[in-house]
Amino acid sequence: MRSAVRICGTALGTLLVASLLIYGALALAPGDPATQLAGPRATPALLAHIRHQYGLDRPFPVRYWSWLTGAVHGDFGISLQFHQSVSSLLAPRIPVTLELVGYATVVILVLGIGLGLLPSLLPRLNALVTVVAGIGIAVPTFVAALVLVEIFALRLGWLPAVGAGSGLGGQLEHLTLPAFALAFSWAAYVAQISRASVREQQGREHVATARGRGLPAGQVFRRHVLRNASVPIITISGLTVAGLIAGSIVVETAFGIGGMGSLLVQSVSAKDTNMVLAISLILVAAFVVATTLSDLAHLALDPRIRDRVRR
């Protein structure tokens, strides 16, 4: 219990430090949001009014504390480009990004772990899996997106290439290409880690002892190989899910999906500080949550980790 509390406390501290760094980096970034809002006919009086209206004239610690306390309660301020509540603008976009990331996560776990376990079940496929995984890791997300669109949307016409769709069937249809593009390189990476981890465990002495005792091969694989190999697999899977949220920015832009990623690109161009802060904090929070869940899963699978955390 203490180990779990310590892990969660570390996650909260990481999130707090990250929020300060993000806010400070945007405060030091070149460009003046007030000038962006006022336009080419800005006057000193108008700039002063805008800075006062949006709290840009207050000291940095005061601005940060005001923003942080509001963010804790779900209030991220007013969007400088849309003149609406940031929370209301993000509300319909967050589910779209989560659906895309969730779809890609399923693809990664099924393909990645499946390919990683395949050589242990069919050793003759080891070289093929290694080649396929190596190619997958080398292909960038935007290249995978272009190839998938060219083949399955333009040439074959099987799947749409733009938008997120509506309804369960429409969303599955529209998000299939983006999800596979987002998951392509990550699935290959998970496959490599899974294959290496399982292969290492199969060579351990306790596995050879279990086989020598005449235990069924399936039981040896489940209890002695897969259980011990699951720790690095869970680690890379947790980091993968966290990385998907950042990678969704590229995919959402490429496929015209109205999620947080595409809004972040638009907000950066417009110097919409409040919107960039909110989306950045959500991305960091998602990363911290994913890695924290991975650490908690380690505690459940490997009691030795509890002793290391206590120390």
Coordinates of N, CA, C and O in Angstrom, one line a residue, residues 212-311:
G212 N 12.2 -30.0 -17.2 CA 12.8 -31.3 -16.8 C 11.9 -32.0 -15.9 O 11.9 -33.3 -15.8
R213 N 11.0 -31.3 -15.2 CA 10.1 -32.0 -14.3 C 8.9 -32.6 -15.0 O 8.0 -33.2 -14.4
G214 N 8.8 -32.4 -16.3 CA 7.8 -32.9 -17.1 C 6.5 -32.2 -17.1 O 5.4 -32.7 -17.5
L215 N 6.5 -30.9 -16.7 CA 5.3 -30.1 -16.8 C 4.9 -29.8 -18.2 O 5.7 -29.7 -19.1
P216 N 3.6 -29.7 -18.5 CA 3.1 -29.4 -19.9 C 3.7 -28.1 -20.4 O 3.9 -27.2 -19.7
A217 N 4.0 -28.1 -21.7 CA 4.6 -27.0 -22.3 C 3.8 -25.7 -22.2 O 4.3 -24.6 -21.9
G218 N 2.5 -25.8 -22.3 CA 1.6 -24.7 -22.1 C 1.7 -24.1 -20.7 O 1.7 -22.9 -20.5
Q219 N 1.7 -25.0 -19.7 CA 1.8 -24.5 -18.3 C 3.1 -23.8 -18.1 O 3.2 -22.8 -17.4
V220 N 4.2 -24.4 -18.6 CA 5.5 -23.8 -18.4 C 5.6 -22.4 -19.0 O 6.1 -21.4 -18.5
F221 N 5.0 -22.3 -20.2 CA 5.0 -21.0 -20.9 C 4.2 -19.9 -20.2 O 4.6 -18.8 -20.0
R222 N 3.0 -20.3 -19.7 CA 2.1 -19.4 -19.0 C 2.7 -18.9 -17.7 O 2.7 -17.8 -17.3
R223 N 3.1 -19.9 -16.9 CA 3.5 -19.6 -15.5 C 4.9 -19.2 -15.3 O 5.2 -18.4 -14.4
H224 N 5.8 -19.7 -16.1 CA 7.2 -19.4 -15.9 C 7.9 -18.5 -16.9 O 8.9 -17.8 -16.6
V225 N 7.3 -18.4 -18.1 CA 7.9 -17.6 -19.2 C 7.1 -16.3 -19.3 O 7.6 -15.2 -19.1
L226 N 5.8 -16.4 -19.6 CA 5.0 -15.3 -19.9 C 4.8 -14.4 -18.7 O 4.9 -13.1 -18.8
R227 N 4.7 -14.9 -17.5 CA 4.5 -14.1 -16.3 C 5.7 -13.2 -16.0 O 5.6 -12.0 -15.7
N228 N 6.9 -13.8 -16.1 CA 8.1 -13.0 -15.9 C 8.4 -12.1 -17.0 O 9.0 -11.0 -16.8
A229 N 8.1 -12.5 -18.2 CA 8.3 -11.6 -19.4 C 7.3 -10.4 -19.5 O 7.6 -9.5 -20.2
S230 N 6.3 -10.5 -18.7 CA 5.2 -9.5 -18.8 C 5.6 -8.1 -18.2 O 5.1 -7.1 -18.6
V231 N 6.6 -8.1 -17.3 CA 7.0 -6.8 -16.7 C 7.6 -5.9 -17.7 O 7.1 -4.7 -17.8
P232 N 8.6 -6.2 -18.5 CA 9.0 -5.3 -19.6 C 8.0 -5.0 -20.6 O 8.0 -3.9 -21.2
I233 N 7.1 -6.0 -20.9 CA 6.1 -5.8 -21.9 C 5.1 -4.7 -21.4 O 4.7 -3.9 -22.2
I234 N 4.7 -4.8 -20.1 CA 3.8 -3.8 -19.6 C 4.5 -2.4 -19.5 O 3.8 -1.4 -19.8
T235 N 5.8 -2.4 -19.2 CA 6.5 -1.1 -19.2 C 6.4 -0.5 -20.6 O 6.1 0.7 -20.7
I236 N 6.8 -1.2 -21.6 CA 6.8 -0.6 -22.9 C 5.4 -0.3 -23.4 O 5.1 0.7 -24.1
S237 N 4.4 -1.1 -23.0 CA 3.0 -0.8 -23.4 C 2.5 0.5 -22.7 O 1.8 1.3 -23.4
G238 N 2.9 0.7 -21.5 CA 2.5 1.9 -20.8 C 3.1 3.2 -21.5 O 2.4 4.2 -21.7
L239 N 4.4 3.1 -21.8 CA 5.0 4.2 -22.5 C 4.4 4.4 -23.9 O 4.4 5.5 -24.4
T240 N 4.0 3.3 -24.5 CA 3.5 3.4 -25.8 C 2.1 4.2 -25.8 O 1.9 5.1 -26.6
V241 N 1.3 3.8 -24.9 CA 0.0 4.5 -24.8 C 0.2 6.0 -24.5 O -0.4 6.9 -25.1
A242 N 1.2 6.3 -23.7 CA 1.5 7.8 -23.4 C 2.0 8.4 -24.7 O 1.7 9.6 -25.0
G243 N 2.9 7.7 -25.4 CA 3.4 8.3 -26.7 C 2.4 8.5 -27.7 O 2.5 9.4 -28.6
L244 N 1.3 7.7 -27.7 CA 0.3 7.8 -28.7 C -0.4 9.1 -28.7 O -0.8 9.6 -29.7
I245 N -0.6 9.6 -27.5 CA -1.3 10.9 -27.4 C -0.6 12.0 -28.0 O -1.2 12.9 -28.7
A246 N 0.7 12.0 -27.8 CA 1.6 13.0 -28.5 C 1.6 12.8 -30.0 O 1.5 13.7 -30.8
G247 N 1.7 11.5 -30.4 CA 1.7 11.2 -31.9 C 0.4 11.4 -32.6 O 0.3 11.6 -33.8
S248 N -0.7 11.5 -31.8 CA -2.0 11.8 -32.4 C -2.1 13.2 -33.1 O -2.9 13.4 -33.9
I249 N -1.2 14.1 -32.7 CA -1.2 15.4 -33.3 C -0.9 15.3 -34.8 O -1.6 15.9 -35.6
V250 N 0.1 14.5 -35.1 CA 0.4 14.3 -36.6 C -0.7 13.6 -37.3 O -1.1 14.0 -38.4
V251 N -1.3 12.6 -36.7 CA -2.3 11.8 -37.4 C -3.6 12.6 -37.5 O -4.3 12.6 -38.6
E252 N -4.0 13.3 -36.5 CA -5.2 14.1 -36.6 C -5.1 15.2 -37.7 O -6.1 15.5 -38.4
T253 N -3.9 15.8 -37.8 CA -3.7 16.8 -38.8 C -3.8 16.1 -40.2 O -4.4 16.7 -41.1
A254 N -3.1 15.0 -40.4 CA -3.1 14.3 -41.7 C -4.5 13.8 -42.1 O -4.8 13.9 -43.3
F255 N -5.3 13.4 -41.2 CA -6.6 12.8 -41.6 C -7.8 13.8 -41.3 O -8.9 13.4 -41.5
G256 N -7.5 15.0 -41.0 CA -8.5 16.0 -40.8 C -9.5 15.6 -39.6 O -10.7 15.8 -39.8
I257 N -9.0 15.1 -38.5 CA -9.8 14.7 -37.4 C -9.8 15.9 -36.4 O -8.8 16.4 -36.0
G258 N -11.0 16.2 -36.0 CA -11.2 17.3 -35.1 C -10.9 17.0 -33.6 O -11.9 17.0 -32.8
G259 N -9.7 16.6 -33.3 CA -9.4 16.3 -31.9 C -8.5 17.3 -31.3 O -8.3 18.4 -31.8
M260 N -7.9 17.0 -30.2 CA -7.0 17.9 -29.5 C -5.8 18.2 -30.3 O -5.2 19.3 -30.2
G261 N -5.2 17.2 -31.0 CA -4.0 17.4 -31.7 C -4.1 18.5 -32.8 O -3.2 19.4 -32.8
S262 N -5.1 18.4 -33.6 CA -5.3 19.4 -34.6 C -5.6 20.8 -34.0 O -5.1 21.8 -34.6
L263 N -6.3 20.9 -32.9 CA -6.6 22.1 -32.2 C -5.3 22.7 -31.7 O -5.1 23.9 -31.7
L264 N -4.4 21.9 -31.2 CA -3.1 22.3 -30.6 C -2.3 23.0 -31.7 O -1.7 24.1 -31.5
V265 N -2.2 22.4 -32.9 CA -1.5 23.0 -34.0 C -2.0 24.4 -34.4 O -1.3 25.3 -34.6
Q266 N -3.4 24.5 -34.4 CA -4.0 25.7 -34.8 C -3.8 26.8 -33.7 O -3.5 28.0 -34.0
S267 N -3.8 26.4 -32.4 CA -3.6 27.3 -31.3 C -2.2 27.8 -31.2 O -2.0 29.0 -30.9
V268 N -1.2 27.0 -31.5 CA 0.2 27.4 -31.5 C 0.4 28.5 -32.6 O 1.0 29.5 -32.4
S269 N -0.2 28.3 -33.8 CA -0.1 29.3 -34.8 C -0.7 30.6 -34.5 O -0.2 31.7 -34.8
A270 N -1.8 30.5 -33.7 CA -2.5 31.8 -33.3 C -2.0 32.3 -32.0 O -2.6 33.3 -31.5
K271 N -1.0 31.7 -31.4 CA -0.5 32.1 -30.1 C -1.6 32.2 -29.0 O -1.6 33.1 -28.2
D272 N -2.5 31.2 -29.1 CA -3.5 31.1 -28.1 C -3.0 30.4 -26.8 O -3.0 29.2 -26.7
T273 N -2.4 31.2 -25.9 CA -1.7 30.7 -24.8 C -2.5 29.8 -23.9 O -2.1 28.7 -23.5
N274 N -3.7 30.2 -23.6 CA -4.6 29.4 -22.7 C -4.9 28.0 -23.3 O -4.9 27.0 -22.6
M275 N -5.2 28.0 -24.6 CA -5.5 26.7 -25.2 C -4.3 25.8 -25.3 O -4.4 24.6 -25.0
V276 N -3.1 26.4 -25.6 CA -1.9 25.6 -25.7 C -1.6 25.0 -24.3 O -1.2 23.9 -24.1
L277 N -1.7 25.9 -23.3 CA -1.5 25.4 -21.9 C -2.4 24.3 -21.5 O -1.9 23.3 -20.9
A278 N -3.7 24.4 -21.8 CA -4.6 23.3 -21.4 C -4.3 22.0 -22.1 O -4.3 21.0 -21.5
I279 N -4.1 22.1 -23.4 CA -3.9 20.8 -24.2 C -2.5 20.2 -23.7 O -2.4 19.0 -23.6
S280 N -1.5 21.0 -23.6 CA -0.2 20.5 -23.1 C -0.3 19.9 -21.8 O 0.3 18.8 -21.5
L281 N -1.1 20.5 -20.9 CA -1.2 19.9 -19.5 C -2.0 18.6 -19.6 O -1.6 17.6 -18.9
I282 N -3.0 18.5 -20.4 CA -3.7 17.2 -20.6 C -2.8 16.1 -21.2 O -2.9 15.0 -20.7
L283 N -2.0 16.5 -22.2 CA -1.1 15.5 -22.7 C -0.1 15.0 -21.7 O 0.2 13.8 -21.6
V284 N 0.4 15.9 -20.9 CA 1.4 15.5 -19.8 C 0.7 14.7 -18.8 O 1.2 13.6 -18.3
A285 N -0.6 15.1 -18.4 CA -1.3 14.3 -17.4 C -1.6 12.9 -17.9 O -1.5 11.9 -17.2
A286 N -1.9 12.8 -19.2 CA -2.2 11.4 -19.8 C -0.9 10.6 -19.8 O -1.0 9.4 -19.5
F287 N 0.2 11.2 -20.0 CA 1.5 10.5 -20.0 C 1.8 10.0 -18.6 O 2.2 8.8 -18.3
V288 N 1.6 10.9 -17.6 CA 1.9 10.5 -16.2 C 0.9 9.4 -15.7 O 1.3 8.5 -15.0
V289 N -0.4 9.5 -16.1 CA -1.3 8.5 -15.7 C -0.9 7.1 -16.3 O -1.0 6.1 -15.6
A290 N -0.6 7.1 -17.6 CA -0.2 5.9 -18.2 C 1.0 5.2 -17.6 O 1.0 4.0 -17.3
T291 N 2.0 6.0 -17.3 CA 3.2 5.5 -16.7 C 3.0 5.1 -15.2 O 3.5 4.1 -14.7
T292 N 2.1 5.8 -14.5 CA 1.8 5.4 -13.1 C 1.0 4.1 -13.1 O 1.3 3.2 -12.3
L293 N 0.1 3.9 -14.0 CA -0.7 2.6 -14.1 C 0.3 1.5 -14.4 O 0.1 0.4 -13.9
S294 N 1.3 1.8 -15.2 CA 2.3 0.7 -15.6 C 3.1 0.4 -14.3 O 3.3 -0.8 -14.0
D295 N 3.5 1.4 -13.5 CA 4.2 1.1 -12.3 C 3.4 0.3 -11.3 O 3.9 -0.6 -10.6
L296 N 2.1 0.7 -11.2 CA 1.2 -0.1 -10.3 C 1.0 -1.5 -10.7 O 0.9 -2.4 -9.9
A297 N 1.0 -1.7 -12.0 CA 0.9 -3.1 -12.5 C 2.1 -3.9 -12.2 O 2.0 -5.1 -11.9
H298 N 3.3 -3.2 -12.2 CA 4.5 -3.9 -11.8 C 4.4 -4.4 -10.4 O 4.9 -5.5 -10.0
L299 N 3.9 -3.5 -9.5 CA 3.8 -3.9 -8.1 C 2.9 -5.2 -7.9 O 3.2 -6.0 -7.1
A300 N 1.9 -5.3 -8.7 CA 1.0 -6.5 -8.6 C 1.7 -7.7 -9.2 O 1.5 -8.8 -8.7
L301 N 2.5 -7.6 -10.2 CA 3.1 -8.7 -10.9 C 4.4 -9.2 -10.3 O 4.8 -10.3 -10.2
D302 N 5.2 -8.2 -9.7 CA 6.6 -8.5 -9.2 C 6.7 -8.0 -7.8 O 7.0 -6.8 -7.7
P303 N 6.6 -8.8 -6.8 CA 6.7 -8.3 -5.4 C 8.1 -7.7 -5.1 O 8.3 -6.9 -4.2
R304 N 9.1 -8.1 -5.9 CA 10.5 -7.5 -5.6 C 10.5 -6.0 -5.9 O 11.3 -5.3 -5.2
I305 N 9.7 -5.5 -6.7 CA 9.7 -4.1 -7.0 C 9.2 -3.3 -5.8 O 9.6 -2.2 -5.5
R306 N 8.3 -3.9 -5.0 CA 7.8 -3.2 -3.8 C 9.0 -3.0 -2.8 O 9.1 -1.9 -2.2
D307 N 9.9 -3.9 -2.7 CA 11.0 -3.7 -1.8 C 11.9 -2.6 -2.3 O 12.4 -1.8 -1.5
R308 N 12.1 -2.5 -3.6 CA 13.0 -1.5 -4.1 C 12.3 -0.1 -3.9 O 13.0 0.9 -3.7
V309 N 11.0 0.0 -4.1 CA 10.3 1.2 -3.9 C 10.4 1.7 -2.5 O 10.5 2.9 -2.2
R310 N 10.2 0.7 -1.5 CA 10.3 1.1 -0.1 C 11.6 1.7 0.3 O 11.7 2.5 1.2
R311 N 12.7 1.2 -0.3 CA 14.0 1.6 0.0 C 14.2 3.1 -0.5 O 15.1 3.8 0.0

